[in-house]
Coordinates of C-alpha atoms and ligand atoms in Angstrom, one line a residue:
X1 CA 42.7 79.5 -50.6
X2 CA 41.4 78.7 -54.0
X3 CA 41.3 81.7 -56.4
X4 CA 38.9 82.0 -59.3
X5 CA 38.8 78.4 -60.1
X6 CA 36.2 76.8 -62.3
X7 CA 34.6 73.9 -60.7
X8 CA 31.9 71.5 -61.9
X9 CA 28.4 71.8 -60.4
X10 CA 27.1 68.3 -59.6
X11 CA 23.6 69.5 -58.8
X12 CA 21.7 72.8 -58.2
X13 CA 18.1 72.2 -57.2
X14 CA 15.2 73.9 -55.4
X15 CA 14.4 72.2 -52.1
X16 CA 11.5 74.4 -50.9
X17 CA 9.6 77.5 -52.0
X18 CA 12.5 79.8 -51.1
X19 CA 15.7 77.7 -50.7
X20 CA 18.1 76.0 -53.1
X21 CA 20.8 73.4 -52.6
X22 CA 24.0 73.2 -54.7
X23 CA 26.9 70.7 -54.8
X24 CA 30.3 71.7 -56.4
X25 CA 33.3 69.5 -57.1
X26 CA 36.5 71.2 -55.7
X27 CA 39.1 68.4 -55.9
X28 CA 42.0 68.3 -53.4
X29 CA 41.1 71.8 -52.2
X30 CA 38.4 70.3 -50.1
X31 CA 41.0 69.3 -47.5
X32 CA 41.4 73.1 -46.7
X33 CA 37.8 73.7 -46.0
X34 CA 36.5 73.9 -42.4
X35 CA 33.0 74.5 -40.9
X36 CA 32.2 78.2 -40.5
X37 CA 34.1 79.2 -43.6
X38 CA 32.4 80.6 -46.8
X39 CA 33.0 80.8 -50.5
X40 CA 32.3 83.8 -52.9
X41 CA 30.4 82.6 -55.9
X42 CA 30.2 84.4 -59.2
X43 CA 26.5 84.5 -59.9
X44 CA 26.7 84.2 -63.7
X45 CA 29.2 83.0 -66.3
X46 CA 27.3 84.7 -69.1
X47 CA 28.1 88.4 -68.5
X48 CA 29.3 90.6 -65.7
X49 CA 25.9 91.4 -64.2
X50 CA 25.7 91.2 -61.2
X51 CA 29.4 91.5 -61.1
X52 CA 29.7 91.1 -57.3
X53 CA 30.0 87.7 -56.0
X54 CA 27.7 86.2 -53.4
X55 CA 29.1 84.8 -50.2
X56 CA 27.7 81.4 -49.2
X57 CA 28.6 79.5 -46.1
X58 CA 29.6 75.9 -46.5
X59 CA 26.7 73.6 -45.6
X60 CA 28.4 70.2 -46.1
X61 CA 32.0 69.2 -46.7
X62 CA 32.4 65.8 -48.5
X63 CA 36.1 65.1 -48.0
X64 CA 35.7 61.6 -49.7
X65 CA 33.9 62.9 -52.8
X66 CA 35.9 66.1 -52.8
X67 CA 32.8 68.3 -53.0
X68 CA 31.2 71.0 -51.0
X69 CA 27.5 71.8 -50.7
X70 CA 25.7 75.1 -50.2
X71 CA 22.2 76.0 -49.1
X72 CA 21.0 79.4 -50.2
X73 CA 18.0 81.6 -49.9
X74 CA 16.8 83.2 -53.2
X75 CA 16.2 86.9 -52.4
X76 CA 18.0 89.1 -54.9
X77 CA 19.3 89.3 -58.4
X78 CA 22.5 87.5 -57.5
X79 CA 20.9 84.5 -55.9
X80 CA 18.2 84.4 -58.6
X81 CA 21.1 84.1 -61.1
X82 CA 22.6 81.2 -59.1
X83 CA 19.4 79.2 -59.7
X84 CA 20.1 79.3 -63.4
X85 CA 23.2 77.1 -63.2
X86 CA 22.6 73.5 -64.4
X87 CA 24.3 70.2 -63.5
X88 CA 27.7 70.1 -65.3
X89 CA 28.1 73.9 -65.5
X90 CA 31.2 75.5 -64.2
X91 CA 31.2 77.5 -61.0
X92 CA 33.7 80.3 -60.5
X93 CA 34.3 80.5 -56.8
X94 CA 36.8 81.9 -54.4
X95 CA 37.5 80.3 -51.1
X96 CA 37.6 78.9 -48.5
X97 CA 37.4 82.3 -46.8
X98 CA 37.0 83.5 -43.2
X99 CA 37.7 82.1 -39.7
X100 CA 36.1 78.7 -39.0
X101 CA 34.4 77.5 -35.8
X102 CA 36.6 76.2 -33.0
X103 CA 35.6 73.2 -30.9
X104 CA 37.0 73.0 -27.4
X105 CA 39.0 69.9 -26.6
X106 CA 37.0 67.8 -24.2
X107 CA 33.6 69.1 -25.3
X108 CA 31.0 66.3 -25.0
X109 CA 27.7 68.1 -25.7
X110 CA 27.1 71.2 -27.7
X111 CA 24.0 73.1 -28.6
X112 CA 23.4 74.6 -32.1
X113 CA 20.8 77.4 -32.4
X114 CA 19.8 78.5 -35.9
X115 CA 17.1 80.3 -37.7
X116 CA 16.3 79.9 -41.4
X117 CA 19.4 79.4 -43.6
X118 CA 21.6 80.0 -40.6
X119 CA 21.4 76.3 -40.1
X120 CA 23.7 75.8 -43.2
X121 CA 26.9 76.7 -41.5
X122 CA 25.9 75.0 -38.3
X123 CA 25.2 71.7 -40.1
X124 CA 28.8 71.7 -41.3
X125 CA 29.8 72.2 -37.7
X126 CA 27.5 69.3 -36.6
X127 CA 29.1 67.0 -39.1
X128 CA 32.6 68.0 -37.9
X129 CA 31.6 67.7 -34.2
X130 CA 30.0 64.3 -34.6
X131 CA 33.1 63.0 -36.3
X132 CA 35.0 64.0 -33.1
X133 CA 32.5 62.1 -30.9
X134 CA 30.7 65.2 -29.7
X135 CA 26.9 64.9 -29.2
X136 CA 25.1 67.8 -30.8
X137 CA 21.7 69.2 -29.8
X138 CA 20.0 71.7 -32.1
X139 CA 17.2 74.2 -31.8
X140 CA 15.9 75.0 -35.3
X141 CA 13.7 78.0 -35.8
X142 CA 11.8 79.0 -38.9
X143 CA 8.8 80.9 -40.2
X144 CA 7.0 77.8 -41.4
X145 CA 7.7 74.1 -41.5
X146 CA 8.4 74.5 -45.2
X147 CA 11.3 76.8 -44.3
X148 CA 13.0 74.2 -42.1
X149 CA 16.3 73.1 -43.6
X150 CA 18.7 70.2 -43.1
X151 CA 16.4 68.2 -40.9
X152 CA 17.0 64.9 -42.6
X153 CA 20.8 65.4 -42.7
X154 CA 21.0 66.5 -39.0
X155 CA 18.8 63.5 -38.0
X156 CA 21.1 61.1 -39.9
X157 CA 24.1 62.6 -38.0
X158 CA 22.3 61.7 -34.7
X159 CA 21.7 65.4 -33.8
X160 CA 18.9 65.8 -31.2
X161 CA 16.5 68.2 -32.8
X162 CA 14.1 70.7 -31.3
X163 CA 12.0 72.5 -33.9
X164 CA 10.1 75.7 -33.3
X165 CA 8.1 77.7 -35.9
X166 CA 6.3 81.0 -36.1
X167 CA 3.3 79.3 -37.7
X168 CA 2.9 77.0 -34.7
X169 CA 3.5 79.8 -32.2
X170 CA 6.5 77.9 -30.7
X171 CA 9.4 80.2 -31.7
X172 CA 8.9 82.8 -29.0
X173 CA 12.1 83.6 -27.0
X174 CA 10.6 82.4 -23.7
X175 CA 9.9 79.0 -25.1
X176 CA 13.3 78.8 -26.8
X177 CA 14.9 79.7 -23.5
X178 CA 13.0 76.9 -21.7
X179 CA 14.3 74.4 -24.3
X180 CA 17.9 75.7 -23.8
X181 CA 17.5 75.3 -20.0
X182 CA 16.1 71.7 -20.3
X183 CA 18.9 70.6 -22.7
X184 CA 21.6 72.2 -20.5
X185 CA 20.3 70.8 -17.2
X186 CA 20.0 67.3 -18.7
X187 CA 23.3 67.2 -20.7
X188 CA 25.5 69.9 -19.2
X189 CA 26.4 71.4 -22.6
X190 CA 29.8 73.0 -23.0
X191 CA 29.1 75.5 -25.8
X192 CA 26.4 77.2 -27.8
X193 CA 26.9 78.0 -31.5
X194 CA 24.4 80.3 -33.2
X195 CA 23.6 81.7 -36.6
X196 CA 20.7 83.3 -38.5
X197 CA 18.8 85.5 -36.0
X198 CA 19.7 88.5 -33.9
X199 CA 16.9 87.8 -31.4
X200 CA 18.1 84.2 -30.9
X201 CA 21.8 85.4 -30.8
X202 CA 21.0 87.8 -28.0
X203 CA 19.2 85.1 -26.1
X204 CA 22.1 82.7 -26.6
X205 CA 24.6 85.4 -25.6
X206 CA 22.8 86.0 -22.3
X207 CA 22.6 82.3 -21.7
X208 CA 26.3 81.6 -22.2
X209 CA 27.2 84.6 -20.0
X210 CA 24.8 83.5 -17.3
X211 CA 25.9 79.8 -17.4
X212 CA 29.6 80.5 -18.0
X213 CA 29.7 78.5 -21.3
X214 CA 31.6 78.8 -24.5
X215 CA 29.7 80.6 -27.3
X216 CA 30.4 81.3 -30.9
X217 CA 28.4 83.1 -33.5
X218 CA 28.6 83.1 -37.3
X219 CA 27.6 86.5 -38.5
X220 CA 25.8 87.2 -41.8
X221 CA 26.5 90.9 -42.4
X222 CA 26.0 92.2 -45.9
X223 CA 29.2 91.5 -47.8
X224 CA 30.6 93.0 -51.0
X225 CA 34.2 92.1 -51.8
X226 CA 34.3 89.2 -49.2
X227 CA 38.1 89.6 -49.0
X228 CA 38.7 92.3 -46.5
X229 CA 39.0 95.2 -48.9
X230 CA 35.8 97.3 -49.0
X231 CA 34.7 97.4 -45.3
X232 CA 31.1 96.9 -46.2
X233 CA 30.7 94.1 -43.6
X234 CA 32.0 95.8 -40.4
X235 CA 30.6 94.8 -37.0
X236 CA 31.5 95.7 -33.4
X237 CA 33.4 93.6 -30.9
X238 CA 34.0 94.3 -27.2
X239 CA 37.6 93.9 -26.4
X240 CA 38.8 94.7 -22.9
X241 CA 36.0 97.2 -22.5
X242 CA 36.9 98.9 -25.8
X243 CA 34.6 98.6 -28.8
X244 CA 36.5 97.6 -31.9
X245 CA 35.2 97.6 -35.5
X246 CA 36.1 94.4 -37.4
X247 CA 35.4 93.0 -40.8
X248 CA 33.0 90.0 -40.7
X249 CA 34.6 88.6 -43.9
X250 CA 38.1 88.8 -42.7
X251 CA 38.2 88.7 -38.9
X252 CA 35.0 86.5 -38.9
X253 CA 32.5 85.4 -39.8
X254 CA 32.8 83.3 -36.6
X255 CA 33.3 85.3 -33.4
X256 CA 33.2 84.8 -29.7
X257 CA 29.5 85.2 -28.9
X258 CA 30.3 86.9 -25.6
X259 CA 32.2 89.7 -27.3
X260 CA 30.0 90.5 -30.3
X261 CA 27.9 93.7 -29.9
X262 CA 24.4 92.7 -31.0
Ligands
LIG1 FE1 34.5 93.8 -48.2 FE2 34.2 92.5 -45.9 S1 33.0 92.4 -47.6 S2 35.7 94.0 -46.4

């Protein structure tokens, strides 16, 4: 894990009304980064406010350029501060943190299900899976077309995309389930990976249980320290019929979808 390292920001730009995209040079440390992990970014170099870091999932890992990329939603003081960073500024970040996604040996087709910025961490997984020869299918859900993220990158990776939006009235669960069924019946997917929506996660959970598939979820509980100390990010896991409280930042953020209490 890298600790409190200052890394150069290559770009930090707004890509839609609510979302920003940042690329940071991390050098050889990039070799330790896996999809599903996150970094804790200090939101300002100027003073200590807000002193807490913001956890951002890795969106793209560029092992050749030794950089990582993040997508982030601007919704509070911390992320507003992040937008102030300019190209060439230094970013103080800690990571990679957390448990990454696992891909089963022998998987040929997997399905990614994401809403909003939840697609960031699943895009890193898609990149990783495609490099292993796994065909990815993805259902992307968003409020509006303007909120859709990563479409161009996923398309360039050869991911089969199914887009649903609230504004078009296509994001209802019954419709999403129909899409899941069609993809599964046609390609016999081996696993579902989900992030960004409790409703979609519940749907995906019932689908993997019903169809006896692998399933993983990247949780986005509110984090504070991001390092397992404060217990601000606890969620419940069902283990052998016992409910166990675990820290999303330490034992996660990726969990077995069938075990997470949603
Ligand atoms: Fe502090 Fe997880 S954020 S323990």
